[in-house]
Coordinates of C-alpha atoms in Angstrom, one line a residue:
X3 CA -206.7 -278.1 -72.0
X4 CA -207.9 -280.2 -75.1
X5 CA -203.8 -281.8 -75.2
X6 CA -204.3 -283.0 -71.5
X7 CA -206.7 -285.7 -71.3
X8 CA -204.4 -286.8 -74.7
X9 CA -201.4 -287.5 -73.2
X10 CA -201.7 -291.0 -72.0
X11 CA -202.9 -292.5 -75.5
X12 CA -200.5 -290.0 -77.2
X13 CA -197.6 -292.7 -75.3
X14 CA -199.2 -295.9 -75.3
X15 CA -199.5 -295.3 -79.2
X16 CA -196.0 -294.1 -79.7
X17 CA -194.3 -296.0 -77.3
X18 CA -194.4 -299.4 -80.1
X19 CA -194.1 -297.1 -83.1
X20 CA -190.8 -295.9 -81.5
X21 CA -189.3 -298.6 -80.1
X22 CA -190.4 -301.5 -81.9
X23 CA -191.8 -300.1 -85.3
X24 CA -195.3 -301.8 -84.3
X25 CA -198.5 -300.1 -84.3
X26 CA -201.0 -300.9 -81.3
X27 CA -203.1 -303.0 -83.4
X28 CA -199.9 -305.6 -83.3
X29 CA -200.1 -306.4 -79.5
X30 CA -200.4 -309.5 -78.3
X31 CA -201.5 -310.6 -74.5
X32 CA -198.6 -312.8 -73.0
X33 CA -199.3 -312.7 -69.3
X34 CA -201.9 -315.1 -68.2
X35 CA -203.7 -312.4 -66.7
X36 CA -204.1 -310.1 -69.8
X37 CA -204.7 -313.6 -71.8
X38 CA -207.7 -314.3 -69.6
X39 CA -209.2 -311.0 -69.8
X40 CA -209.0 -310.8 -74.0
X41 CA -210.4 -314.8 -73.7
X42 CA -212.9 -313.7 -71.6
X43 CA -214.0 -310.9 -73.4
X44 CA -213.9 -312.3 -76.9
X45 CA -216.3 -315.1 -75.1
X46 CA -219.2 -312.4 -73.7
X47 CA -218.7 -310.3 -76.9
X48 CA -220.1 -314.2 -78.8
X49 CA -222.6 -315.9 -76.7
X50 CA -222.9 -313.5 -73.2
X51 CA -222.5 -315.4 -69.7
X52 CA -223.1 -318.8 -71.5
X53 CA -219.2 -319.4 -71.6
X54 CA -217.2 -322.0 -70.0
X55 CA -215.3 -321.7 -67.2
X56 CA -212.4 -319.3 -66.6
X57 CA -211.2 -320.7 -63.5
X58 CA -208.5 -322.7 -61.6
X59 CA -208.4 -326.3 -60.5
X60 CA -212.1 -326.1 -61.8
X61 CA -213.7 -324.4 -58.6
X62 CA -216.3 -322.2 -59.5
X63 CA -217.3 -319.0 -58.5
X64 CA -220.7 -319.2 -55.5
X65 CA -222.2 -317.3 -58.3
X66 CA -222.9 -320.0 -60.9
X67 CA -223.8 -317.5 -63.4
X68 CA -220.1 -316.0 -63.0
X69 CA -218.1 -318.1 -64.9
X70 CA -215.1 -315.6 -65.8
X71 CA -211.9 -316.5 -63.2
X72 CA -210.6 -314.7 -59.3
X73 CA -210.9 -311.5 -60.8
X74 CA -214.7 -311.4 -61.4
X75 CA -216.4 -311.3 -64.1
X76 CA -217.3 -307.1 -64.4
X77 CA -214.0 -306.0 -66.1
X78 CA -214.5 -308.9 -68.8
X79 CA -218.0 -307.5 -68.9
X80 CA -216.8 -304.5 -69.5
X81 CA -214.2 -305.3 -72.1
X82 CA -216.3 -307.4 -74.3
X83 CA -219.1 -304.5 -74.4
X84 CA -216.0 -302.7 -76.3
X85 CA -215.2 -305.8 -78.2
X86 CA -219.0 -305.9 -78.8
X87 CA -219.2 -302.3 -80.6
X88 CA -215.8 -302.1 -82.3
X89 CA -214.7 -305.6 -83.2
X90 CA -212.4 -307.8 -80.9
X91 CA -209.0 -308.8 -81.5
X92 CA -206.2 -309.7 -79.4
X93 CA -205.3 -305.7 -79.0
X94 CA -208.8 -304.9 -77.8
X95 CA -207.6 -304.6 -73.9
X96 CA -205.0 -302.0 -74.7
X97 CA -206.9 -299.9 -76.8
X98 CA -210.2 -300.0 -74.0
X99 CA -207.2 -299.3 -71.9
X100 CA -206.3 -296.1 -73.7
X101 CA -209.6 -295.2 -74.2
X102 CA -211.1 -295.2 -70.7
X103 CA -208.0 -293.2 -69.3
X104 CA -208.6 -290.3 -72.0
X105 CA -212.3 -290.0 -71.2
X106 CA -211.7 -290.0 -67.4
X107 CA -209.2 -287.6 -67.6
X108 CA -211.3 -285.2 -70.0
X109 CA -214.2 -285.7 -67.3
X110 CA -211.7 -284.3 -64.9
X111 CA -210.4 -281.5 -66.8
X112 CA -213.7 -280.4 -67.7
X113 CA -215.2 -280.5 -64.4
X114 CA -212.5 -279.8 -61.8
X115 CA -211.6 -275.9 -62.3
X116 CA -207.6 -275.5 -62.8
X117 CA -205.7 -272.4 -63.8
X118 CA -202.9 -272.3 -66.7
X119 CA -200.9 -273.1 -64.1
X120 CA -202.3 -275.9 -62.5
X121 CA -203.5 -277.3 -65.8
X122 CA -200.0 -277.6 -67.3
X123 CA -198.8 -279.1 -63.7
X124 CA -201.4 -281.5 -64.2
X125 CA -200.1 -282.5 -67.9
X126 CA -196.3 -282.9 -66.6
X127 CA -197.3 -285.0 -63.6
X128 CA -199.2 -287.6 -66.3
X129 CA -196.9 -287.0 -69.0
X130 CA -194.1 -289.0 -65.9
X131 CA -196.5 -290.8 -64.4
X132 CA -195.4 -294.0 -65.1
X133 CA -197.0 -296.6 -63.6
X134 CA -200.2 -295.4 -66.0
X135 CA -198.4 -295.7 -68.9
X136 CA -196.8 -298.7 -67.7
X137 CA -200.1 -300.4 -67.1
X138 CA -201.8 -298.8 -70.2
X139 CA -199.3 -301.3 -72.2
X140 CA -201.0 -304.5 -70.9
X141 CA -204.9 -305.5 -71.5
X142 CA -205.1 -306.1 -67.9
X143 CA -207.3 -304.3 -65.6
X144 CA -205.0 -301.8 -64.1
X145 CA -205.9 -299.0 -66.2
X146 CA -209.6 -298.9 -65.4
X147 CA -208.8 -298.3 -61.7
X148 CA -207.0 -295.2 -63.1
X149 CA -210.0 -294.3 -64.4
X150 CA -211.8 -295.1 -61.9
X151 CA -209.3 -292.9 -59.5
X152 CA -210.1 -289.5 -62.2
X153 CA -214.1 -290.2 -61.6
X154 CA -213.1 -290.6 -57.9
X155 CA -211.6 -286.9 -57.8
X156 CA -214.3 -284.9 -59.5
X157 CA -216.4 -286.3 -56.3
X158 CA -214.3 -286.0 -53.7
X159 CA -213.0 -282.5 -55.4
X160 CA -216.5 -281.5 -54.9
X161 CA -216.9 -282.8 -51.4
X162 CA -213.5 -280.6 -50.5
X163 CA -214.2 -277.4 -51.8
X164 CA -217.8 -277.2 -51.2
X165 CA -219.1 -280.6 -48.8
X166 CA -221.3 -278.0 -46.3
X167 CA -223.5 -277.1 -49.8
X168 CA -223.9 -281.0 -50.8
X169 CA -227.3 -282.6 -51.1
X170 CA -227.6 -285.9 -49.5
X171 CA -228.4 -287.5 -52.9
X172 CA -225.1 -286.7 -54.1
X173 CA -222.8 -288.1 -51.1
X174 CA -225.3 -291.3 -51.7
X175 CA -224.5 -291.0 -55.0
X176 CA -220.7 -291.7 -54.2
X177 CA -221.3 -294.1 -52.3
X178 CA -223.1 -295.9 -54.6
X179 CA -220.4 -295.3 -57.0
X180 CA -217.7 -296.3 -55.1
X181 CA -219.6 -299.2 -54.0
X182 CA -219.8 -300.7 -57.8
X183 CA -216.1 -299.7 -58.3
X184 CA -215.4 -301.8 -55.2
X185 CA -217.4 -305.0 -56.6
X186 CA -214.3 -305.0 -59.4
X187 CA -211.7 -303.7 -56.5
X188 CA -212.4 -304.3 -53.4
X189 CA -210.1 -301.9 -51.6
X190 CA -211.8 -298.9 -53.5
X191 CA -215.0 -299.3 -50.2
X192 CA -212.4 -297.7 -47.9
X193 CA -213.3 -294.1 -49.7
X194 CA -216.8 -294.9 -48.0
X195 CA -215.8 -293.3 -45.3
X196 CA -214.9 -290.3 -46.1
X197 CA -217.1 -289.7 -49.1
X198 CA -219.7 -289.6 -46.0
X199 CA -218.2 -286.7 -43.8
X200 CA -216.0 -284.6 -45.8
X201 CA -217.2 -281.4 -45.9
X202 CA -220.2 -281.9 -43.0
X203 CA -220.6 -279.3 -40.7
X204 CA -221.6 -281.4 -38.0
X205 CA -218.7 -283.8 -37.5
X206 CA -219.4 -284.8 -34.0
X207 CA -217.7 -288.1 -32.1
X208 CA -221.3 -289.7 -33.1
X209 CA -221.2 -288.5 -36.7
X210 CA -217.6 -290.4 -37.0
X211 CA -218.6 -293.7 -35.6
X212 CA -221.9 -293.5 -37.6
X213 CA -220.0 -293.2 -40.7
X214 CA -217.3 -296.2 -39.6
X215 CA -219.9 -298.3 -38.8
X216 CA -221.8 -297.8 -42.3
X217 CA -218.4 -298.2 -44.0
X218 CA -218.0 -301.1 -42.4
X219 CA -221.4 -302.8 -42.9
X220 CA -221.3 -301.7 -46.7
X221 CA -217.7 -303.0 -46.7
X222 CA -218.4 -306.5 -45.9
X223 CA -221.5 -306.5 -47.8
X224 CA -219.2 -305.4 -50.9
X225 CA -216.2 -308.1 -50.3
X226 CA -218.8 -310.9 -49.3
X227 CA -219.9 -310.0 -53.0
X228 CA -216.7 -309.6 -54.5
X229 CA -215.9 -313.1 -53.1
X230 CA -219.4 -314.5 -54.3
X231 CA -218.8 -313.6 -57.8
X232 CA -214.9 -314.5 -57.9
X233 CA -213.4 -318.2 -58.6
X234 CA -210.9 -319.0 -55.6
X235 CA -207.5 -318.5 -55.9
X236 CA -206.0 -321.5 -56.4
X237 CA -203.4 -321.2 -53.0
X238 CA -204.1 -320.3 -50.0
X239 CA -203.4 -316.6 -50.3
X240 CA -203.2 -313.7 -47.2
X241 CA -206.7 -312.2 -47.9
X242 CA -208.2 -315.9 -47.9
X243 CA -206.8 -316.7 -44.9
X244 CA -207.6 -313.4 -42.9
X245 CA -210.9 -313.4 -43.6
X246 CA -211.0 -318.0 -43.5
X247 CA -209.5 -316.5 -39.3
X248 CA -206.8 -319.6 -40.4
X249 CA -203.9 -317.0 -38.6
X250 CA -203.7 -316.4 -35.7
X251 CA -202.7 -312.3 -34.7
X252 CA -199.2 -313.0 -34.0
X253 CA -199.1 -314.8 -37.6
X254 CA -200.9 -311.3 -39.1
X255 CA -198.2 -309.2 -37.2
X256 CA -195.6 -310.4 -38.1
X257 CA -196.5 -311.0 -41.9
X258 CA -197.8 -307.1 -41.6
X259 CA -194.4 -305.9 -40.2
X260 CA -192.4 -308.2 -43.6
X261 CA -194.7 -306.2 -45.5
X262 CA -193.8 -302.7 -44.1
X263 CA -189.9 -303.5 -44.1
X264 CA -190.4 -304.6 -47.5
X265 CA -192.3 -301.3 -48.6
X266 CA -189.3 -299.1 -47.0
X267 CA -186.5 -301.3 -48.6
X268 CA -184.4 -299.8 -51.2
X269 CA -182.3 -301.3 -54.1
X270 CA -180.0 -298.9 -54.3
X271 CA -177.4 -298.5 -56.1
X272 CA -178.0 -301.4 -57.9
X273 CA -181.6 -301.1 -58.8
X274 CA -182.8 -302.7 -62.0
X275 CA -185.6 -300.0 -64.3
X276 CA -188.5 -301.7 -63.1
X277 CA -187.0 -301.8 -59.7
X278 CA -186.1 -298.1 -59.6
X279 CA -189.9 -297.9 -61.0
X280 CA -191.7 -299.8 -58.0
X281 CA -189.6 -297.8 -55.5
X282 CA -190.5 -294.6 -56.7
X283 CA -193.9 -295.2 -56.3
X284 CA -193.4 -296.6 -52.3
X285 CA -191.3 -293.3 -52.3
X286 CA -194.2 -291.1 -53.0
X287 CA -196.4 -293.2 -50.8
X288 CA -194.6 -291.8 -48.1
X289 CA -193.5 -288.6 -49.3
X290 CA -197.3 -287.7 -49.4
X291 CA -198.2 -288.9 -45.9
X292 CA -194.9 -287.3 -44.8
X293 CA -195.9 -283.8 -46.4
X294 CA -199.9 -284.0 -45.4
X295 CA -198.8 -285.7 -41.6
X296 CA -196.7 -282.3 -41.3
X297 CA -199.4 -280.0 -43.1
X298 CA -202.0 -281.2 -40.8
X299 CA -199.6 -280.7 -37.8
X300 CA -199.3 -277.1 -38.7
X301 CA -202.6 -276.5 -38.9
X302 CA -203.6 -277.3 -35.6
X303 CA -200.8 -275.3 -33.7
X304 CA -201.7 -272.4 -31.7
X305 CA -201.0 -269.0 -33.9
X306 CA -197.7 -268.2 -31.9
X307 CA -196.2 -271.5 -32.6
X308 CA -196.5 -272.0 -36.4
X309 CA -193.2 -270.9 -38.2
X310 CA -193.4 -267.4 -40.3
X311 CA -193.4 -269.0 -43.4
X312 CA -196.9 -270.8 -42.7
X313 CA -199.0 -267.7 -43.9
X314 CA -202.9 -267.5 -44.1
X315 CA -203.0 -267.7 -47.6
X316 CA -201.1 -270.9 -47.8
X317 CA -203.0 -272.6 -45.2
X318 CA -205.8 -275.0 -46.3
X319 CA -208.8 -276.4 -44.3
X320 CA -207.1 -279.6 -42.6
X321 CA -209.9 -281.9 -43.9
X322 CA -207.8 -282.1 -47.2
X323 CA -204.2 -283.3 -45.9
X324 CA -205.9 -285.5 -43.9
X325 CA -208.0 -286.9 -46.7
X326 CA -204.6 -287.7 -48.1
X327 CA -203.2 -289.3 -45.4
X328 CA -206.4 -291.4 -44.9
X329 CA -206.5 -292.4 -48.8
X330 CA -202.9 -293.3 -48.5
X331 CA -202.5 -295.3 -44.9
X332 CA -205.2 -297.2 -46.0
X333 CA -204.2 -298.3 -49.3
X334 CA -200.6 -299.3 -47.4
X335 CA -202.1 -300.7 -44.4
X336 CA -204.9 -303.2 -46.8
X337 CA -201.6 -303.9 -49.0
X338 CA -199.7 -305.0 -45.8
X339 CA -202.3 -307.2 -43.9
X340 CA -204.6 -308.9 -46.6
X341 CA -201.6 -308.5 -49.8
X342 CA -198.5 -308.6 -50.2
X343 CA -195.4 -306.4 -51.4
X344 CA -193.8 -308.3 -54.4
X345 CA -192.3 -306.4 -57.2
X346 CA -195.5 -305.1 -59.1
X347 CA -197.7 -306.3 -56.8
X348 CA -197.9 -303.4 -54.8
X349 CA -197.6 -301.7 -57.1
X350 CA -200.0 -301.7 -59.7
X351 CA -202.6 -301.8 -56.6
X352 CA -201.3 -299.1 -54.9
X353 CA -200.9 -296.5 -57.9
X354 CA -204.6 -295.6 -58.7
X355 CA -204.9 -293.8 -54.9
X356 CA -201.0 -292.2 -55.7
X357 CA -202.6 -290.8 -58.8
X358 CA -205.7 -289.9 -56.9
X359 CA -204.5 -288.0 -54.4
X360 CA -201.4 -286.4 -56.6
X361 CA -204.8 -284.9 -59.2
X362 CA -206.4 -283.4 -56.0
X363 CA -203.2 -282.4 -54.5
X364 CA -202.2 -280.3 -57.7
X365 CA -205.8 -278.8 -58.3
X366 CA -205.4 -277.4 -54.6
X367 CA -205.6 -273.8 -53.7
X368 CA -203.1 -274.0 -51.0
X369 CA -199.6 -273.0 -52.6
X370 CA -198.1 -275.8 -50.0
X371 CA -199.7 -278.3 -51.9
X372 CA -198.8 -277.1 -54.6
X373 CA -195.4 -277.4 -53.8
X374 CA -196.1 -281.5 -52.9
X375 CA -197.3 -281.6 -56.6
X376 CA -193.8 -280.0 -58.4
X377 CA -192.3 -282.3 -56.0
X378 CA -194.4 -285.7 -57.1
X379 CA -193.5 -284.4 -60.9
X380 CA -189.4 -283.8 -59.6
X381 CA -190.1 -287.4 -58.8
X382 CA -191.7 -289.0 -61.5
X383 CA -189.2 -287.1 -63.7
X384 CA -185.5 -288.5 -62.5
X385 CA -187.0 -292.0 -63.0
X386 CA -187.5 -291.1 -67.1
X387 CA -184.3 -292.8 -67.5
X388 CA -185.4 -296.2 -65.4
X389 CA -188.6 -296.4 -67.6
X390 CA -187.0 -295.9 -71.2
X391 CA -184.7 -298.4 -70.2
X392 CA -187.9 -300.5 -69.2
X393 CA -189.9 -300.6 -72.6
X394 CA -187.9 -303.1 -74.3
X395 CA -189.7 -305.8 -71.9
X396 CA -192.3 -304.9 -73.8
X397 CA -190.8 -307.2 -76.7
X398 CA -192.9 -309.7 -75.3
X399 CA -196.0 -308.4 -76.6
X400 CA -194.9 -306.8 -79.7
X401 CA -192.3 -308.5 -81.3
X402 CA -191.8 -311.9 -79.6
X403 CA -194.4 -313.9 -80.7
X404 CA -195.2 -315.9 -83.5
X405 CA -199.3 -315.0 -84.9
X406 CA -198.6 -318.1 -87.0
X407 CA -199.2 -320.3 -83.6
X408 CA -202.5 -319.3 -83.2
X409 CA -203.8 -320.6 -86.6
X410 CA -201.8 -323.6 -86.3
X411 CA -203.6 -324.1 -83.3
X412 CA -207.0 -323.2 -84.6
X413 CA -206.3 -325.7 -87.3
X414 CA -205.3 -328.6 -84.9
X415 CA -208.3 -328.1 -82.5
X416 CA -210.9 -326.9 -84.9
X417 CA -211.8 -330.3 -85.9
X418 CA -212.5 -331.6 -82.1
X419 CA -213.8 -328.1 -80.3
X420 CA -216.4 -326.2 -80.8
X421 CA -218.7 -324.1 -79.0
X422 CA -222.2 -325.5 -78.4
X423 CA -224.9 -323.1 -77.0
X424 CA -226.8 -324.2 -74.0
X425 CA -224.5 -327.4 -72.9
X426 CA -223.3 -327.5 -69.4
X427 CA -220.4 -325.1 -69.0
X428 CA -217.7 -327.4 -68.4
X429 CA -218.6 -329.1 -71.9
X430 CA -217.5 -326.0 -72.9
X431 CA -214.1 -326.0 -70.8
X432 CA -210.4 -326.9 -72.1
X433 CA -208.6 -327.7 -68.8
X434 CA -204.7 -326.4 -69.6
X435 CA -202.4 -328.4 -67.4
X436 CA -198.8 -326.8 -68.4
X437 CA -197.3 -323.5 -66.8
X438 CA -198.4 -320.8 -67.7
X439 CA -201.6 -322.8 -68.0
X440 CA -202.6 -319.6 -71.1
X441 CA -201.1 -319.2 -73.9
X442 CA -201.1 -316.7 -76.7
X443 CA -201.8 -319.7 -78.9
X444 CA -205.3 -320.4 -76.9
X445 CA -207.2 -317.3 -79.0
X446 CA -207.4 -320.1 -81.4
X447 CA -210.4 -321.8 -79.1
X448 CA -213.8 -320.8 -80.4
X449 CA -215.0 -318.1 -79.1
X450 CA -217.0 -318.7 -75.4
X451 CA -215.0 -322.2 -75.2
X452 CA -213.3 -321.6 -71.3
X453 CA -209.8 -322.5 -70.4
X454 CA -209.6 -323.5 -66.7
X455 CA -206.2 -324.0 -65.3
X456 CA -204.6 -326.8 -63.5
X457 CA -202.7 -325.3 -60.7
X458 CA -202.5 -328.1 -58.2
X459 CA -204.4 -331.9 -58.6
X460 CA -203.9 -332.3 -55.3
X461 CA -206.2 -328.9 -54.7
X462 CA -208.8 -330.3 -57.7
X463 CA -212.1 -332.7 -57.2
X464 CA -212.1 -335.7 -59.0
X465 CA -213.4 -336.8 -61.1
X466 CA -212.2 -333.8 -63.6
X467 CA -214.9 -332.5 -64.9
X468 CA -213.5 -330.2 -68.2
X469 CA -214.7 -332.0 -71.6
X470 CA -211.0 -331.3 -73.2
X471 CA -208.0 -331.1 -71.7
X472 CA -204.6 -329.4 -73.2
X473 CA -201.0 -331.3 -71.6
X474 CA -197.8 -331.4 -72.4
X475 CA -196.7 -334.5 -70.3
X476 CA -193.2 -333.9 -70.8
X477 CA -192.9 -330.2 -69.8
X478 CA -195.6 -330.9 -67.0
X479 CA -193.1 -333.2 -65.3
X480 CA -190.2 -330.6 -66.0
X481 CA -192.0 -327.4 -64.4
X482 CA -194.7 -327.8 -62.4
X483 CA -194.4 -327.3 -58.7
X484 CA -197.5 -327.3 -57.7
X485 CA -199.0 -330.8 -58.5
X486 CA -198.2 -334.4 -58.0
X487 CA -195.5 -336.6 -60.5
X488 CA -198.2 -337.4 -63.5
X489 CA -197.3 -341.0 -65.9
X490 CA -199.5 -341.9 -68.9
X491 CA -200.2 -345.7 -69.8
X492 CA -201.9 -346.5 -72.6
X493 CA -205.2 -348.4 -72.5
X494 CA -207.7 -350.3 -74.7
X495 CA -208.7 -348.7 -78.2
X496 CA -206.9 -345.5 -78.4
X497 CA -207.4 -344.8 -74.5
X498 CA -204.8 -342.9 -72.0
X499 CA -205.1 -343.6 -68.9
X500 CA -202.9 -340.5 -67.2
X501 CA -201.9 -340.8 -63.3
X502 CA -201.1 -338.0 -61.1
X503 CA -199.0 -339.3 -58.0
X504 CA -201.3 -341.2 -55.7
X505 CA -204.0 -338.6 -55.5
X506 CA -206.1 -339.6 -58.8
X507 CA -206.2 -340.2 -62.2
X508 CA -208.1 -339.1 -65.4
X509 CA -209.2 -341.1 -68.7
X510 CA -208.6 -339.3 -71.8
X511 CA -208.3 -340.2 -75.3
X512 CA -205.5 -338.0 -77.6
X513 CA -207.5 -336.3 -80.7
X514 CA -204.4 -333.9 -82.0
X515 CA -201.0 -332.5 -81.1
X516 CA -200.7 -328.7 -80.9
X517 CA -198.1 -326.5 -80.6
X518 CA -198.8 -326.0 -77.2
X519 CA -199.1 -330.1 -76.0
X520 CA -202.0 -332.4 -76.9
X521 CA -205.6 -332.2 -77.0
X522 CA -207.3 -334.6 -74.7
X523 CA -210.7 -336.3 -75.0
X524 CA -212.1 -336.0 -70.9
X525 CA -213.7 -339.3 -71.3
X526 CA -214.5 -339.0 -67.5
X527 CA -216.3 -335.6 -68.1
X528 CA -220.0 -335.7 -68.0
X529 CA -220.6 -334.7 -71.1
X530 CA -221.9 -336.5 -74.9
X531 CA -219.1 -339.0 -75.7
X532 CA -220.5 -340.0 -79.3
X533 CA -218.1 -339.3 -81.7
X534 CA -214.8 -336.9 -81.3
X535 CA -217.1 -333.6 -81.8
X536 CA -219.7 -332.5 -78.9
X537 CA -223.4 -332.7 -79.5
X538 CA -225.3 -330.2 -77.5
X539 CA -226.8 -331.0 -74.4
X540 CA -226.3 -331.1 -70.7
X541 CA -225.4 -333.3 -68.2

């Protein structure tokens, strides 16, 4: 029991020892995601909410207190507690990562009853569960929705086995729970629904709409907050435009029905590891709607038409396959309409209510569901192979990078930037202009200095507001797709005047060259100009 709720930070920590004779304290974040997190973090571990902006094109969040990117500001929140009590450093998000995972899983061990059996069922199924361990590797966000999916089954465990005993304080107690979950993730409110009749006696045609029309109520009362605290995206993106009503329904359809085709498509024989790796999970997606669909069916047959082999011990009260197929459909039909399935898209979205269910499904007392679990394990077990041969992506944040580049960095901006407490948040903001608009070299900013991202100028008021901005003008005209052709002329004492297309310009002045293009003087932004280092104050 105690080796369980182990294994996932018994792989994430030997995973680099093995393969790339790194420890976990030698990670680096390389995807912009996992960059903004650990920049976000580092900033509310240092000064709180009084950072610059995290955003993109420089639109802010409704919320003018959230100041930390689309994602929301409560996983950063969350992180730079950790960072807060233990020290930050560019490996913080993997370690939270680890460490959230091992005490959800303990929770669950420790509360959900499980027989030897079960219990080492349970450790082979998370031992090959690899789209945890996969996620564990980044400091991205992924691996507190597994967490989140553990706390998620000691509840609804509860509702399954005994829902006719529970107190009304402790369904509103999920609900409240899921409800916070669902201001980081969204898609987590669709439990709402059952979390308020599983289990109930009384489950009456009224009962059912009652509870969808809560759901629904608390559901837009959670994305209408989601969305409040959230920057934009910077395109034009499917959820965006479902709830914006920009499509029309033969525009959802269709995009609906690409989605679905894409979730059934295979790459076989020729799938690449991480390939192999998203298909498996789409695989037991539907192998788990497939089993509970039929499980259900049986159920509800009259006694002389179920086979032989469907004995009373082996049956199970039909609220649980059809919790499964309900936790399941939704999670495909949200991806489908308001997402999209791309390569690790789906993916790392849809995994959380795989492991969710697969946890229930294995501390079952039918023997049929059972079975579904040694079949989810079968599953995760052929694709060993696909992920071994995956981990050496992970190069990227272990070996391929140079830690030199962020103190050459620090040196070149040091001079120019700092952070001043209590100035107007974009005086505190470095707009980065180049693909991948973050780099690794950017930890080098002080701590609570923001980074906002130049997708598109076309998509970005003038004039810009940022007080520094970072460009490379040669790679800009090289790789970005998204914004207009951009010339520089130089003007008056030491002044750039830099043009973008026909849709605007900026005024900067160059104060260094870093290894990640130059440092920019805004000399538009409204913000002190005296001298090349900022003076506190506002606008």
């Amino acid at each position: 029991m105690v080796v369980v709720p182990l294994i996932p930070a018994i792989v994430g920590l030997s995973i680099p020892q093995i393969f790339f004779n790194r420890s976990i304290a030698d990670f680096v974040p390389r995807l912009s995601d996992e960059l903004v997190y650990t920049l976000e973090a580092r900033g509310f571990a240092e000064v709180g909410l009084d950072t610059g902006y995290f955003v993109y094109n420089e639109r802010p969040a409704l919320v003018k207190a959230s100041r930390f990117g689309y994602h929301g500001p409560i996983f950063p929140i969350l992180l730079g507690c950790w960072a807060k009590i233990w020290g930050w450093s560019l490996s913080s998000g993997v370690t939270f990562n680890l460490f959230v995972v091992t005490a959800s899983l303990a929770l669950f061990v420790s509360v959900v009853p499980l027989s030897g059996v079960r219990l080492a069922l349970l450790g082979a199924f998370l031992a090959t569960f690899w789209p945890m361990h996969f996620n564990n590797s980044f400091a991205m966000q992924e691996s507190l929705h597994y967490a989140f999916a553990l706390i998620i089954a000691c509840l609804f465990h509860r509702l399954l086995e005994k829902g006719a005993d529970q107190a009304l304080t402790f369904r509103a107690a999920v609900v409240a729970l899921l409800m916070c979950f669902a201001v980081i993730r969204p898609s987590w409110v669709m439990l709402l629904f059952p979390a308020m009749i599983l289990g109930r006696t009384k489950k009456g045609t009224r009962q059912v709409a009652l509870a969808l029309v809560v759901t629904g109520i608390l559901a837009v009362v959670v994305v209408w907050g989601w969305l409040a605290l959230s920057a934009p995206w910077p395109v034009d993106v499917r959820l965006e435009g479902t709830f914006g009503l920009k499509y029309g329904l033969g525009e959802i359809l269709d995009y609906t029905t690409r989605n679905l085709r894409a979730l059934a498509a295979s790459c076989a024989p020729s799938c690449r590891p991480w390939e192999a790796l998203w298909l498996a999970n789409r695989r037991q997606m539907f192998l788990i709607m497939a089993w509970c669909l039929g499980l259900a069916a049986l159920r509800v047959l009259p006694p002389r038409l179920k086979p032989r082999f469907f004995l009373p011990e082996w049956q199970l009260p039909i609220q649980e396959p059809l919790f499964h197929l309900y936790n399941i459909g939704t999670i495909v039909f949200s991806i489908c309409v308001l997402y999209k399935v791309h390569e690790a898209t789906d993916y790392r979205v849809s995994s959380p209510y795989v492991l969710l269910s697969a946890v229930l499904i294995l501390a079952s007392r039918s023997r049929l569901s059972l079975a579904l679990g040694v079949l989810l394990i079968l599953g995760n077990a052929l694709k060993t192979r696909d992920y071994v041969r995956f981990i050496p992506e992970h190069r990227l944040q272990y070996v391929d990078y140079d830690k030199q580049r962020v103190e050459d960095f620090r040196a070149a901006v040091s001079p120019f930037v700092s952070y001043q407490r209590g100035a107007d948040p974009w005086c505190n903001t470095a707009l980065s202009c180049n693909m991948t608009w973050v780099y690794y070299e950017l930890a080098g900013l002080p701590a609570g200095v923001g980074v906002s991202m130049l997708y598109s100028w076309e998509r970005t008021a003038q004039p810009l507001k940022s007080r520094f901005i970072l460009l490379d003008i040669g790679r800009f005209r090289e790789t970005n797709e998204f914004s207009a052709p951009i010339t520089s002329t130089t003007v008056g004492d030491g002044g750039t005047w830099i043009q973008f297309g026909e849709v605007g310009a900026v005024n900067v002045r160059r104060l260094a060259q870093t290894p990640v293009g130059a440092l920019y003087l805004n000399l538009d932004a409204r913000c002190p100009l005296s001298g090349d280092r900022p003076r506190d104050g506002g606008r």
